Tab-separated table of C-alpha atoms in Angstrom:
chain	number	residue	atom	x	y	z
A	1	MET	CA	-10.800	7.611	-33.640
A	2	GLU	CA	-13.153	5.031	-31.164
A	3	PRO	CA	-11.051	4.012	-27.861
A	4	THR	CA	-10.061	0.092	-28.204
A	5	LEU	CA	-10.741	-2.455	-25.452
A	6	SER	CA	-6.804	-2.581	-24.665
A	7	GLN	CA	-7.047	0.861	-23.715
A	8	TYR	CA	-9.608	0.768	-20.937
A	9	LEU	CA	-8.194	-2.512	-19.842
A	10	LEU	CA	-4.513	-0.517	-19.701
A	11	VAL	CA	-6.351	2.477	-17.754
A	12	SER	CA	-7.696	-0.015	-15.308
A	13	GLY	CA	-4.234	-1.618	-14.985
A	14	ALA	CA	-2.718	1.620	-14.219
A	15	LEU	CA	-5.571	2.550	-11.739
A	16	PHE	CA	-4.933	-0.783	-10.132
A	17	ALA	CA	-1.056	-0.462	-9.741
A	18	ILE	CA	-1.575	2.788	-8.272
A	19	GLY	CA	-3.937	1.593	-5.711
A	20	LEU	CA	-1.598	-1.001	-4.804
A	21	LEU	CA	1.202	1.291	-4.597
A	22	GLY	CA	-1.016	3.296	-2.254
A	23	VAL	CA	-1.675	-0.095	-0.181
A	24	ILE	CA	2.212	-0.777	0.058
A	25	VAL	CA	3.607	2.276	0.789
A	26	ARG	CA	1.240	5.095	2.652
A	27	ARG	CA	0.841	4.285	6.238
A	28	ASN	CA	-2.314	6.217	7.062
A	29	LEU	CA	-5.064	3.883	7.797
A	30	LEU	CA	-7.276	6.067	5.971
A	31	ILE	CA	-5.184	6.834	2.427
A	32	ILE	CA	-4.915	2.524	2.500
A	33	TYR	CA	-8.486	2.466	2.610
A	34	MET	CA	-8.887	4.919	-0.096
A	35	SER	CA	-6.260	3.248	-2.436
A	36	LEU	CA	-8.295	-0.196	-1.937
A	37	GLU	CA	-11.357	1.794	-3.446
A	38	LEU	CA	-9.022	2.508	-6.560
A	39	MET	CA	-8.447	-1.022	-6.766
A	40	LEU	CA	-12.127	-1.893	-6.764
A	41	ASN	CA	-12.855	0.952	-9.354
A	42	ALA	CA	-10.410	-0.174	-11.650
A	43	ALA	CA	-11.720	-3.970	-11.651
A	44	ASN	CA	-15.285	-1.877	-12.455
A	45	VAL	CA	-13.704	-0.234	-15.354
A	46	ALA	CA	-11.897	-3.477	-16.656
A	47	LEU	CA	-15.410	-5.391	-16.314
A	48	VAL	CA	-17.567	-2.629	-18.050
A	49	ALA	CA	-15.143	-2.418	-20.683
A	50	MET	CA	-15.193	-6.034	-21.282
A	51	SER	CA	-19.160	-6.064	-21.359
A	52	ARG	CA	-19.087	-3.036	-24.006
A	53	PHE	CA	-16.740	-5.238	-26.019
A	54	ASN	CA	-18.916	-8.610	-25.546
A	55	GLU	CA	-20.212	-9.342	-28.942
A	56	LYS	CA	-22.907	-11.885	-27.470
A	57	ALA	CA	-26.278	-10.201	-27.215
A	58	GLU	CA	-27.180	-12.702	-24.632
A	59	THR	CA	-24.410	-12.022	-22.011
A	60	ALA	CA	-23.956	-8.293	-22.942
A	61	LEU	CA	-24.914	-6.697	-19.750
A	62	ASP	CA	-23.542	-9.493	-17.007
A	63	GLY	CA	-20.422	-7.420	-16.922
A	64	GLN	CA	-22.126	-4.317	-15.787
A	65	VAL	CA	-24.794	-6.357	-13.715
A	66	MET	CA	-21.777	-7.865	-11.800
A	67	VAL	CA	-20.354	-3.903	-11.534
A	68	PHE	CA	-23.663	-3.120	-9.472
A	69	PHE	CA	-23.045	-5.689	-7.260
A	70	ILE	CA	-19.319	-4.502	-6.655
A	71	ILE	CA	-20.486	-1.104	-5.988
A	72	THR	CA	-23.164	-1.987	-3.357
A	73	VAL	CA	-20.473	-4.788	-1.751
A	74	ALA	CA	-18.041	-1.440	-1.397
A	75	ALA	CA	-20.181	0.743	-0.275
A	76	ALA	CA	-21.441	-2.267	2.830
A	77	GLU	CA	-17.413	-2.491	2.761
A	78	VAL	CA	-16.314	0.956	3.465
A	79	SER	CA	-18.935	1.416	6.150
A	80	VAL	CA	-17.907	-1.468	8.517
A	81	GLY	CA	-14.202	-0.517	7.566
A	82	LEU	CA	-14.871	3.059	8.909
A	83	ALA	CA	-16.932	1.891	11.900
A	84	LEU	CA	-13.564	-0.418	12.509
A	85	ILE	CA	-10.746	2.655	11.950
A	86	VAL	CA	-13.324	4.547	14.712
A	87	ALA	CA	-13.158	1.933	16.760
A	88	LEU	CA	-9.726	1.633	16.776
A	89	TYR	CA	-8.847	5.225	17.015
A	90	ARG	CA	-10.647	5.533	20.073
A	91	LYS	CA	-8.740	3.037	21.505
A	92	ARG	CA	-5.071	3.713	20.093
A	93	GLN	CA	-5.405	7.574	19.261
A	94	THR	CA	-3.824	7.017	15.837
A	95	THR	CA	-4.396	5.649	12.223
A	96	ASP	CA	-0.394	5.592	11.344
A	97	VAL	CA	-0.395	1.078	10.340
A	98	ALA	CA	3.300	1.814	12.131
A	99	ASP	CA	1.869	2.220	15.200
A	100	LEU	CA	-0.794	-0.449	15.037
A	101	ALA	CA	1.859	-3.135	14.455
A	102	THR	CA	0.485	-5.318	17.887
A	103	MET	CA	-3.034	-7.057	17.766
A	104	LYS	CA	-3.342	-5.993	21.881
A	105	LEU	CA	-5.368	-3.581	22.604
B	1	MET	CA	-14.131	12.813	-30.510
B	2	GLU	CA	-14.277	9.898	-28.594
B	3	GLY	CA	-11.339	9.636	-28.574
B	4	THR	CA	-10.263	12.890	-27.154
B	5	LEU	CA	-12.942	12.260	-24.783
B	6	PHE	CA	-11.193	9.022	-23.664
B	7	ASN	CA	-7.965	10.754	-23.182
B	8	ILE	CA	-9.394	13.273	-21.454
B	9	PHE	CA	-11.214	10.808	-18.833
B	10	ALA	CA	-8.449	8.705	-18.979
B	11	GLY	CA	-5.563	11.207	-18.264
B	12	LEU	CA	-7.698	12.574	-15.402
B	13	THR	CA	-8.546	9.546	-13.967
B	14	VAL	CA	-4.830	8.134	-13.757
B	15	LEU	CA	-3.426	11.777	-12.582
B	16	SER	CA	-5.945	11.920	-9.793
B	17	ALA	CA	-5.533	8.884	-8.552
B	18	LEU	CA	-1.492	9.102	-8.362
B	19	LEU	CA	-2.494	12.438	-7.005
B	20	VAL	CA	-4.871	10.369	-4.178
B	21	VAL	CA	-1.401	8.127	-3.248
B	22	ALA	CA	1.132	10.445	-3.864
B	23	ASN	CA	0.789	14.015	-3.247
B	24	PRO	CA	3.589	16.062	-3.520
B	25	PHE	CA	1.878	19.556	-2.213
B	26	SER	CA	-0.028	18.033	0.878
B	27	ARG	CA	-0.264	14.981	3.574
B	28	ASN	CA	-3.794	15.888	4.398
B	29	PRO	CA	-6.181	13.138	4.571
B	30	VAL	CA	-8.753	15.699	3.096
B	31	THR	CA	-6.954	16.618	0.176
B	32	SER	CA	-6.676	13.046	-0.836
B	33	ALA	CA	-10.498	12.447	-0.315
B	34	LEU	CA	-10.983	14.968	-2.592
B	35	PHE	CA	-9.010	13.902	-5.380
B	36	LEU	CA	-10.695	10.685	-4.959
B	37	VAL	CA	-14.041	12.322	-5.852
B	38	THR	CA	-12.519	13.699	-9.044
B	39	THR	CA	-11.083	10.156	-9.657
B	40	MET	CA	-14.799	9.032	-9.258
B	41	ILE	CA	-16.093	11.498	-11.376
B	42	SER	CA	-13.549	10.529	-14.486
B	43	ILE	CA	-14.299	6.831	-14.015
B	44	SER	CA	-17.846	7.881	-14.304
B	45	GLY	CA	-17.056	9.816	-17.750
B	46	LEU	CA	-15.155	6.372	-19.284
B	47	PHE	CA	-18.794	4.669	-17.843
B	48	VAL	CA	-20.607	6.942	-20.138
B	49	LEU	CA	-18.666	6.447	-23.141
B	50	LEU	CA	-18.455	2.941	-22.930
B	51	GLY	CA	-22.179	3.059	-22.717
B	52	ALA	CA	-23.278	2.432	-19.492
B	53	TYR	CA	-25.339	5.285	-18.697
B	54	PHE	CA	-26.855	3.653	-15.297
B	55	LEU	CA	-23.640	3.050	-13.725
B	56	ALA	CA	-22.275	6.332	-14.564
B	57	ALA	CA	-25.406	7.677	-12.628
B	58	VAL	CA	-24.555	5.058	-9.856
B	59	GLN	CA	-21.116	5.691	-9.847
B	60	ILE	CA	-21.590	9.618	-8.883
B	61	LEU	CA	-24.038	9.064	-6.501
B	62	VAL	CA	-22.611	6.241	-4.269
B	63	TYR	CA	-19.261	7.121	-4.788
B	64	ALA	CA	-18.801	10.678	-5.000
B	65	GLY	CA	-21.511	11.140	-2.744
B	66	ALA	CA	-22.101	8.675	-0.202
B	67	VAL	CA	-18.965	6.989	0.497
B	68	MET	CA	-16.766	9.961	0.300
B	69	VAL	CA	-19.016	11.924	2.782
B	70	LEU	CA	-18.579	9.168	5.118
B	71	PHE	CA	-14.771	9.313	4.286
B	72	LEU	CA	-14.544	13.101	5.006
B	73	PHE	CA	-17.097	12.722	8.200
B	74	VAL	CA	-14.726	9.908	9.552
B	75	ILE	CA	-11.499	12.172	8.972
B	76	MET	CA	-13.114	15.288	10.256
B	77	LEU	CA	-14.367	13.051	13.563
B	78	LEU	CA	-10.870	12.009	14.204
B	79	ASP	CA	-9.772	15.229	13.620
B	80	LEU	CA	-6.344	14.294	12.228
B	81	ARG	CA	-3.795	17.009	12.068
B	82	GLU	CA	-1.677	17.085	9.328
B	83	ALA	CA	0.786	13.954	9.483
B	84	ALA	CA	4.298	14.848	10.552
B	85	ARG	CA	6.668	14.121	7.900
B	86	ARG	CA	8.138	10.722	8.698
B	87	LYS	CA	11.217	10.015	7.401
B	88	LEU	CA	10.158	7.670	4.564
B	89	ASN	CA	11.636	4.025	4.576
B	90	LEU	CA	13.392	4.502	1.407
B	91	VAL	CA	13.865	1.128	0.877
B	92	SER	CA	10.179	-0.191	1.703
B	93	LEU	CA	9.258	2.663	-0.919
B	94	ALA	CA	11.674	1.637	-3.487
B	95	MET	CA	10.644	-2.481	-2.947
B	96	GLY	CA	6.731	-1.110	-3.275
B	97	ILE	CA	7.206	0.664	-6.750
B	98	MET	CA	9.339	-1.915	-8.443
B	99	ALA	CA	6.731	-4.678	-6.948
B	100	VAL	CA	4.093	-2.720	-8.563
B	101	GLY	CA	6.168	-1.735	-11.584
B	102	ALA	CA	6.999	-5.196	-11.996
B	103	LEU	CA	3.300	-6.633	-11.921
B	104	PHE	CA	1.665	-3.805	-14.204
B	105	SER	CA	4.599	-4.742	-17.081
B	106	VAL	CA	3.227	-8.128	-16.968
B	107	TYR	CA	-0.285	-7.164	-17.160
B	108	LYS	CA	0.118	-4.587	-19.955
B	109	SER	CA	2.550	-7.352	-22.153
B	110	SER	CA	-0.719	-9.831	-21.440
B	111	ILE	CA	-3.119	-7.499	-22.679
B	112	GLU	CA	-1.019	-6.177	-25.754
B	113	SER	CA	-0.319	-9.980	-26.866
B	114	LYS	CA	-4.460	-10.805	-26.277
B	115	TYR	CA	-6.457	-8.046	-27.077
B	116	GLY	CA	-3.852	-5.692	-29.276
B	117	GLU	CA	-4.397	-7.805	-32.777
B	118	ALA	CA	-7.873	-8.526	-31.844
B	119	SER	CA	-8.518	-4.793	-31.253
B	120	GLN	CA	-6.971	-3.706	-34.512
B	121	GLN	CA	-9.207	-6.175	-36.257
B	122	GLN	CA	-12.141	-4.768	-34.593
B	123	GLU	CA	-11.257	-1.371	-35.672
B	124	VAL	CA	-10.881	-2.665	-39.325
B	125	ALA	CA	-14.693	-3.840	-38.898
B	126	ALA	CA	-15.554	-0.754	-37.884
B	127	ASP	CA	-14.101	1.124	-40.665
B	128	THR	CA	-16.246	-1.278	-43.182
B	129	GLY	CA	-19.601	-0.955	-41.057
B	130	GLN	CA	-19.685	-4.078	-39.683
B	131	ALA	CA	-18.880	-3.389	-36.125
B	132	ALA	CA	-20.944	-4.847	-33.316
B	133	ALA	CA	-23.988	-3.612	-32.099
B	134	LYS	CA	-23.085	-1.170	-29.189
B	135	VAL	CA	-24.115	-2.557	-25.705
B	136	VAL	CA	-26.102	0.461	-24.282
B	137	GLY	CA	-26.404	-0.038	-20.281
B	138	SER	CA	-29.219	2.247	-19.661
B	139	THR	CA	-31.676	1.771	-16.648
B	140	ARG	CA	-34.251	-0.506	-18.549
B	141	ALA	CA	-31.460	-2.608	-20.070
B	142	LEU	CA	-29.806	-3.076	-17.138
B	143	GLY	CA	-33.167	-3.703	-14.959
B	144	GLN	CA	-34.698	-6.370	-17.449
B	145	ALA	CA	-31.086	-8.282	-17.265
B	146	LEU	CA	-31.199	-7.997	-13.589
B	147	PHE	CA	-34.694	-9.054	-12.964
B	148	SER	CA	-36.097	-10.905	-16.057
B	149	GLY	CA	-36.131	-14.578	-16.946
B	150	ASP	CA	-34.264	-17.814	-15.965
B	151	ASN	CA	-30.750	-15.986	-15.918
B	152	GLY	CA	-31.839	-13.223	-13.575
B	153	PHE	CA	-30.016	-12.002	-10.572
B	154	ILE	CA	-32.932	-11.802	-8.342
B	155	LEU	CA	-31.175	-14.117	-5.596
B	156	PRO	CA	-27.884	-12.400	-5.716
B	157	PHE	CA	-29.918	-9.127	-5.459
B	158	GLU	CA	-31.675	-10.473	-2.129
B	159	ILE	CA	-28.196	-11.454	-0.817
B	160	VAL	CA	-26.661	-8.507	-1.368
B	161	SER	CA	-29.946	-6.641	0.607
B	162	ILE	CA	-29.224	-8.654	3.040
B	163	LEU	CA	-25.490	-8.022	3.364
B	164	LEU	CA	-26.230	-4.404	3.595
B	165	LEU	CA	-28.582	-5.166	6.344
B	166	VAL	CA	-25.983	-6.855	8.273
B	167	ALA	CA	-23.414	-4.435	7.379
B	168	MET	CA	-25.473	-1.617	8.921
B	169	VAL	CA	-26.282	-3.654	12.290
B	170	GLY	CA	-22.436	-4.393	12.327
B	171	VAL	CA	-21.577	-0.499	12.131
B	172	ILE	CA	-23.997	0.686	14.800
B	173	LEU	CA	-22.386	-2.647	17.065
B	174	LEU	CA	-18.864	-1.503	16.036
B	175	SER	CA	-19.099	2.176	16.791
B	176	ARG	CA	-20.982	1.935	20.305
B	177	LYS	CA	-19.085	3.805	23.116
B	178	GLU	CA	-18.557	1.014	25.392
B	179	PRO	CA	-18.711	-2.320	23.312
B	180	ARG	CA	-19.531	-5.130	26.088
């Protein structure tokens, strides 16, 4: 039996919820960053599923084009974010957000 | 067949995502990163099931390849030792789980009210052989959608390329030894 749109959306929602939980609960900056990636990928799954079940032929691939752009932007975001984490670690010698509570360097 | 594969990939995705966030056996960030690779690969399996072949390949190349190498590189560069188990703040943990659970249940019920019946109708249509033509995101089709015609995406494409250039320059600037 072919899986339905709501099943795909459910997987996407579960993935997003897990990512959000990671951002809220975990305190290691790198793990928080990985959870952000999970949330972005949840959006990607939802977009591709919507594109697959879109019935208008002329806009059928728009969801996949959007995912293409999201992947590119996410790659740029990861590189900048990890550079920030490395710069922060040089100053403070920690990646625990509980130790990074002040804005003073 | 497709349903079985969907179950396998969906279960693997959710399970390994859970292990990224909360691994009961290890607090090592490297373990989380490797489970993130598993998640990305099973998501690309879902993309294949959805007919998005090009995106499945890009997902493996960019995420499981480039992004995860970057993550592992930074983890090893920072030389994070296994973090000492601090006392978990149980209040914040419970509040986080409650908030996320509430959000997920709202999302789930809204999906079921919006798409539950519609997808059942679609199943009926598929049974009677009137299913909509399957969208196939092959490389050729996606390239044509990106670059051809009036509703192409040439301008966003160029903007994204400039964004990548800006990110590259920014990373070099941020990771210099002595930023002035």
